[in-house]
XYZ file of C-alpha atoms in Angstrom:
363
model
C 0.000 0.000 0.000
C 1.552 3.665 -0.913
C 1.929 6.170 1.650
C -0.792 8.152 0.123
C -2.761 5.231 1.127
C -2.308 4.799 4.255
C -2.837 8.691 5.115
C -6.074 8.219 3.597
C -6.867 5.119 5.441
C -5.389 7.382 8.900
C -7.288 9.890 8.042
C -10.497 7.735 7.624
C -9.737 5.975 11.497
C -9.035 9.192 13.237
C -11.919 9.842 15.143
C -11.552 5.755 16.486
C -8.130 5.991 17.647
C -5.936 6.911 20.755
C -2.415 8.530 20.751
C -1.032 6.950 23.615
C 2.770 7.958 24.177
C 3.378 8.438 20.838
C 1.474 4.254 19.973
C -1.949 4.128 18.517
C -4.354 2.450 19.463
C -8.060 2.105 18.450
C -10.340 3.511 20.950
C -13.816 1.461 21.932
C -16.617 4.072 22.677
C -16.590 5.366 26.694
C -19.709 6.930 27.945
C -18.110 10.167 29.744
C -21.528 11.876 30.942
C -21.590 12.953 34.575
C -17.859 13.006 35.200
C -17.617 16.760 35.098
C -18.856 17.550 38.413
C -17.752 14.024 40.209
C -16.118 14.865 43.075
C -12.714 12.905 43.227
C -13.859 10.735 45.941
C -17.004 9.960 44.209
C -15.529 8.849 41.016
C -16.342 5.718 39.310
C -15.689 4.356 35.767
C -19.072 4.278 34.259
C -17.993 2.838 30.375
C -17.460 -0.447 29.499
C -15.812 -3.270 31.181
C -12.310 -2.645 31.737
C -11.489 -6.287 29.419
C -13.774 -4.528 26.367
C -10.634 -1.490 25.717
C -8.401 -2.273 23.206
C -5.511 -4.873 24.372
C -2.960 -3.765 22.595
C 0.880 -4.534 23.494
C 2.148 -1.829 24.935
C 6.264 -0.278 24.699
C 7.374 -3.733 26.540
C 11.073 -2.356 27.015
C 9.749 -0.172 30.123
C 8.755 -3.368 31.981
C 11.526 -4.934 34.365
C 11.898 -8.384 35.400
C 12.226 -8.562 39.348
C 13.094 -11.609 41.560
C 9.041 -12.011 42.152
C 7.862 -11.390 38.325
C 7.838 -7.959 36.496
C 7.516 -4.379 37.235
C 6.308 -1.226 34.614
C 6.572 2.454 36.348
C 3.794 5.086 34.539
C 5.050 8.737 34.957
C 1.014 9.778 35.427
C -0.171 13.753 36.761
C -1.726 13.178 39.987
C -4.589 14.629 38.289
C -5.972 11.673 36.916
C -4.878 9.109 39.605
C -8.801 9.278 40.377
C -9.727 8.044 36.844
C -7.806 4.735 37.734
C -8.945 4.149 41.215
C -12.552 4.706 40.641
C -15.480 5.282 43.174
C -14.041 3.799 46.360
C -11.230 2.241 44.480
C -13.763 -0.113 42.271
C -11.727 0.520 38.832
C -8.273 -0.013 40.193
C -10.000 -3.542 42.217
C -11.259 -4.759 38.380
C -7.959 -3.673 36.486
C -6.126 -6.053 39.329
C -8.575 -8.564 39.261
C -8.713 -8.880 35.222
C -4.899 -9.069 34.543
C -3.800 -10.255 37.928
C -1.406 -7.484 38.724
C -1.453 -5.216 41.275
C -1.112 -1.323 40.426
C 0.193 0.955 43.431
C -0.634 4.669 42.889
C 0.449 7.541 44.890
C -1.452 9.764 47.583
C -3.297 11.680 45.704
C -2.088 15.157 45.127
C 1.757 13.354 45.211
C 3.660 13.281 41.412
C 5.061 10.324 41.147
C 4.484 6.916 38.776
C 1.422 4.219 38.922
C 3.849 1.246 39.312
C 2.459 -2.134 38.070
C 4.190 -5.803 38.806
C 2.755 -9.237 38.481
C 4.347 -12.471 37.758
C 3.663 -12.784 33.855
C 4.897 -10.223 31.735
C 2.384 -10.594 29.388
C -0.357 -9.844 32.310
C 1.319 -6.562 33.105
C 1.526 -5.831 29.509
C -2.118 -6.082 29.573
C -2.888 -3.900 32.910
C 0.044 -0.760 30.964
C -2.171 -0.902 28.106
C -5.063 -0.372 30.348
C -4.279 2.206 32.340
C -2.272 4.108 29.444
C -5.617 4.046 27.301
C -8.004 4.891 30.345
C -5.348 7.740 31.263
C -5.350 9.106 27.717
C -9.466 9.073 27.897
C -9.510 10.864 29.953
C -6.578 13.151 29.642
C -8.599 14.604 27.021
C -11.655 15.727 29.243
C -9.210 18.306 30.861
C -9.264 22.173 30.421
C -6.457 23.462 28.631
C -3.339 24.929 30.588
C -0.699 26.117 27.703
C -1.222 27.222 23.910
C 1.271 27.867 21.780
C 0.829 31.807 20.812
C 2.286 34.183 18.694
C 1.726 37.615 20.709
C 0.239 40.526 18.375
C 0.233 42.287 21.673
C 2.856 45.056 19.971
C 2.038 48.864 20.707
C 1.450 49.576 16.835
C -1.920 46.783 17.047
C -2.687 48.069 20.269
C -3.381 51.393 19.113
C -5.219 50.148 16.119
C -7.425 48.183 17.850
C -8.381 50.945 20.495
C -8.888 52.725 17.273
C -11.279 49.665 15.755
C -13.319 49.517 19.448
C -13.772 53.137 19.473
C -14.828 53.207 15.681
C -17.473 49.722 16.479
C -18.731 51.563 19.692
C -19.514 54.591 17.898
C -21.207 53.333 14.945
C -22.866 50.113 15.891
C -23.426 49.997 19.827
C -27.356 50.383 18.882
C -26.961 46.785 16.997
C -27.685 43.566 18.783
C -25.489 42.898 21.626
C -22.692 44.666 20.126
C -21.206 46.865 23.585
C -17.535 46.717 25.359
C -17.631 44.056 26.959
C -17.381 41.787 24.080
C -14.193 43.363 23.245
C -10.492 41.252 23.244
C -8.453 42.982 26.432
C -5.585 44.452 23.964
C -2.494 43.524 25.778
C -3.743 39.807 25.052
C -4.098 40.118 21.044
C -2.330 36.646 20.199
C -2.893 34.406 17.082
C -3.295 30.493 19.208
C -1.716 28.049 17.216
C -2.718 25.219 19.782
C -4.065 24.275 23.172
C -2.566 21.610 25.462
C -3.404 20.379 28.829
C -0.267 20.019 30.697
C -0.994 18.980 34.159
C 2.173 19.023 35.820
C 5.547 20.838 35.727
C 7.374 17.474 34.181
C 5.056 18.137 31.146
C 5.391 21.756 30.848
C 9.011 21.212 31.048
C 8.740 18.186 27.968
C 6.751 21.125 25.854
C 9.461 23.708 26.866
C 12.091 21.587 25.520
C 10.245 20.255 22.735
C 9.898 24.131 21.596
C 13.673 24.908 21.915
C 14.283 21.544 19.780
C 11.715 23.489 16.886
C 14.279 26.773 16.804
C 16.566 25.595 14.417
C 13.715 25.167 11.739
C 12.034 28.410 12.400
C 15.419 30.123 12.007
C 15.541 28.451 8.907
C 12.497 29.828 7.587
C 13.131 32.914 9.007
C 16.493 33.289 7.802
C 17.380 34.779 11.436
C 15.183 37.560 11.280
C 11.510 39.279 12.450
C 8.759 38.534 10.398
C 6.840 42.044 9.204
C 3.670 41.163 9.807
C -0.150 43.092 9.001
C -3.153 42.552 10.602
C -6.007 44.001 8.295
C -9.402 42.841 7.989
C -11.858 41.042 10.086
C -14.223 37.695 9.257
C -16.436 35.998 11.165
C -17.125 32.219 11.015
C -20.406 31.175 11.373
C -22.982 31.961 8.286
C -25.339 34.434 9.544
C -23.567 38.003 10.084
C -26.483 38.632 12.182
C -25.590 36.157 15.092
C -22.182 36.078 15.495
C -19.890 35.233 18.770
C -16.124 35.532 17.645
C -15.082 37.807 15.154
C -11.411 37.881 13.872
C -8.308 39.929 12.618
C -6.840 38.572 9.920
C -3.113 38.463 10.097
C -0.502 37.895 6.993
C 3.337 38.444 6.596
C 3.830 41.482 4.422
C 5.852 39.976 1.476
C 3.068 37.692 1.185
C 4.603 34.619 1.776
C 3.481 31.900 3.761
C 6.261 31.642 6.247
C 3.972 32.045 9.049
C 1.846 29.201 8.286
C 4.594 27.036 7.480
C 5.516 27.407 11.259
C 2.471 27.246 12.406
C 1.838 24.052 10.785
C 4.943 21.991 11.631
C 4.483 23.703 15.012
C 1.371 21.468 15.674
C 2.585 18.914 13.702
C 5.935 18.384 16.097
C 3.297 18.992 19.383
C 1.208 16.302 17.823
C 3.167 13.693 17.406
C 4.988 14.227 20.907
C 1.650 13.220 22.461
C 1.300 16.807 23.977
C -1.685 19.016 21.806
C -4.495 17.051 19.814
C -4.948 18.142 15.907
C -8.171 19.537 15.037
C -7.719 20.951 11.735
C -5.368 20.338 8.910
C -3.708 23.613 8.930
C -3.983 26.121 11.387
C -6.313 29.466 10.824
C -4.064 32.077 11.391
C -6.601 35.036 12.940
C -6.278 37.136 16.043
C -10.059 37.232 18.404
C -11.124 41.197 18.651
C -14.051 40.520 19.997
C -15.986 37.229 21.962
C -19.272 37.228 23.672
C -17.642 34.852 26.315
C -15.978 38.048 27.628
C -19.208 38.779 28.467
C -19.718 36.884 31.597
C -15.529 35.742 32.083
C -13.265 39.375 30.829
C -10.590 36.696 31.266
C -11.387 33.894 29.166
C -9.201 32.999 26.102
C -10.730 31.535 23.089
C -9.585 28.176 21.906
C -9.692 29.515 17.996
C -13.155 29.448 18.283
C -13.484 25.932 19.413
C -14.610 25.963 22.755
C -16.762 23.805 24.797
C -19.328 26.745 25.425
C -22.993 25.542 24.244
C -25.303 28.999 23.194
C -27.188 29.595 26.273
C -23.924 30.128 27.472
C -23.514 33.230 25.339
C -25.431 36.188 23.318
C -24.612 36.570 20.373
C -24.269 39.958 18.124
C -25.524 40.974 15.107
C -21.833 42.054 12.852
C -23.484 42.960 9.798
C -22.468 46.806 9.824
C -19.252 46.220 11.879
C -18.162 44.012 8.851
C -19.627 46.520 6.198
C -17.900 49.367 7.958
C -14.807 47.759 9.601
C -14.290 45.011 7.010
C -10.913 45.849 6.018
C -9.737 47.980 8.886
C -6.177 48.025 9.492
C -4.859 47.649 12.929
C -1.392 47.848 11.954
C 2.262 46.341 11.020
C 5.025 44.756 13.121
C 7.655 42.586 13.343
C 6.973 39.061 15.234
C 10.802 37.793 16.486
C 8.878 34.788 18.934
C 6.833 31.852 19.358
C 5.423 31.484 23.278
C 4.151 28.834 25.213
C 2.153 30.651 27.146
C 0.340 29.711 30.401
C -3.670 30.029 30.190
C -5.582 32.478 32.652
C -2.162 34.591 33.736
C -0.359 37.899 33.278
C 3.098 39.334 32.928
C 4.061 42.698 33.553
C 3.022 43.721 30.162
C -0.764 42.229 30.566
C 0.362 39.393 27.978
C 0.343 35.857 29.217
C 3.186 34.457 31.485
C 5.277 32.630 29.233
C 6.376 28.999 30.438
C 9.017 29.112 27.402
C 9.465 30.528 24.276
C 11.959 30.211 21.166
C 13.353 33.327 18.840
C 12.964 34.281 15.470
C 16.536 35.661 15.263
């Protein structure tokens, strides 16, 4: 089969399968209702028996032979020890029970590893595979931590979009909905290239590294320079005009190449197939939010490129017909971008920009 092929046939799968440390493996449906508000102590795996997730082999050079049998260490976040123990430890009880190992995991609140012997290898191959897939589940129901952002927080865009508010609150605060608090706060302008959930400071500091391992090929494209970049014109996304929540600023590099979205492509690409950021599109929509009718209710929420979780009683939307007829290719202004940031969801820095847990240079 030709390479073509089996991106095709990927492609096809997706939705089915798990990234687990960097393996795939094909994921049986959970039911994940009601685990939002469990409290930890209440917890219980409500899906289907443990035996009916995929048995895959897992990376079998991380289990030890002992003098009693073997013994596989799990680096896990202490986050989701609860999603292996269960209600009153009822998951962890079946996982020993089924594969005849016994899994010892820390207080919780405690980093440290789920550690998992038994006397066949191949039964604490089965209990890694487990856990790994159950982790990964569940991994995924967790609110993002880090995104990967390019800041458009410069003084130039700034000023522009003061200008832009000031031009949409004089001219169309009698629409629907449209008033200041839907507004971006302007020392946050960033374009998000993509969301993670890191949930403890071992993978924060994988990511960090990860991104300093990624300079080399950005100075490459960038031939050790800033990128001149423009941000004119705004879009929305949805197909009315009349009901919109997000609306954008398009961003582009000024010579009109597509450097930018080179490196924000292999960007997610790298993060991808580390095992740390999920992909959700096939290229990355390079656009800067101006204005979100989350703000309304949370001034300090960031938008996940329009992707959230939020359902629409959560927000009211605003009617952006003349804002786009008046506004529609406004022009904030030009600067040069010399950085790509991880940067740390709901914080500030000095400047009002997100507190960066690394970053990497353009020069």
């Amino acid at each position: 089969i030709s390479v073509k092929g089996i991106w095709v046939i990927m492609e096809i799968l997706r939705p089915a399968l798990i990234n687990v440390n960097g393996r795939i493996y094909r994921k049986n449906a959970v039911r994940e209702e009601h685990y939002e508000d469990e409290e930890e102590d209440d917890f219980s795996y409500s899906g289907p028996a443990i035996d009916q997730l995929m048995d895959e082999p897992c990376d079998t050079s991380n289990i030890e032979q002992t003098d009693k049998g073997f013994r596989c260490a799990i680096d896990v976040p202490s986050v989701l020890y609860k999603y292996i123990i269960g209600k009153k430890g009822e998951t962890r009880k079946r996982l020993e029970s089924e594969t005849r190992t016994s899994i010892s995991i820390p207080k919780q609140g405690v980093e440290g590893q789920i550690v998992i012997t038994g006397a066949q290898k191949a039964a604490v191959v089965s209990a890694v595979t487990r856990v790994e897939v159950l982790i990964e589940t569940f991994r995924r129901k967790q609110p993002f931590s880090h995104f990967l952002t390019f800041a458009l927080n410069h003084p130039h865009i700034q000023e522009g979009f003061q200008r832009f508010k000031d031009g949409v609150l004089e001219h169309c605060s009698q629409d629907m909905g449209v008033d200041g608090s839907v507004f971006q706060n302007p020392a946050k302008l960033h374009l998000t290239i993509g969301t993670m959930a890191l949930l403890n400071e071992q993978e924060v500091m994988r990511a960090c590294e990860l991104l300093q391992k990624f300079q080399s090929f950005i100075r490459d494209i960038t031939k050790g320079k800033p990128l001149p970049l423009e941000v004119r014109g705004i879009e929305y996304m949805n197909d009315d005009p009349s009901m919109v929540d997000v609306l954008y600023a398009k961003v582009s590099v000024q010579d009109g190449s597509d450097k930018l979205q080179v490196i924000a492509d292999r960007l997610v690409e790298c993060f991808v197939a580390a095992g740390l950021m999920d992909k959700e599109w096939d290229r990355v929509k390079l656009h800067a939010t101006v204005m979100n009718t989350l703000f309304r209710k949370d001034p300090s929420v960031e938008d996940k490129g329009g992707l959230g979780r939020h359902s629409t009683k959560d927000r009211e939307a605003f009617d952006a017909k003349n804002i786009l007829e008046m506004f529609g290719e406004f022009y904030f202004g030009s600067f040069e971008l010399d950085s790509v940031r991880l940067s740390q969801r709901f914080s500030s820095d000095c400047t009002g920009y997100y507190c960066s847990a690394g970053q990497v240079s353009f020069i």
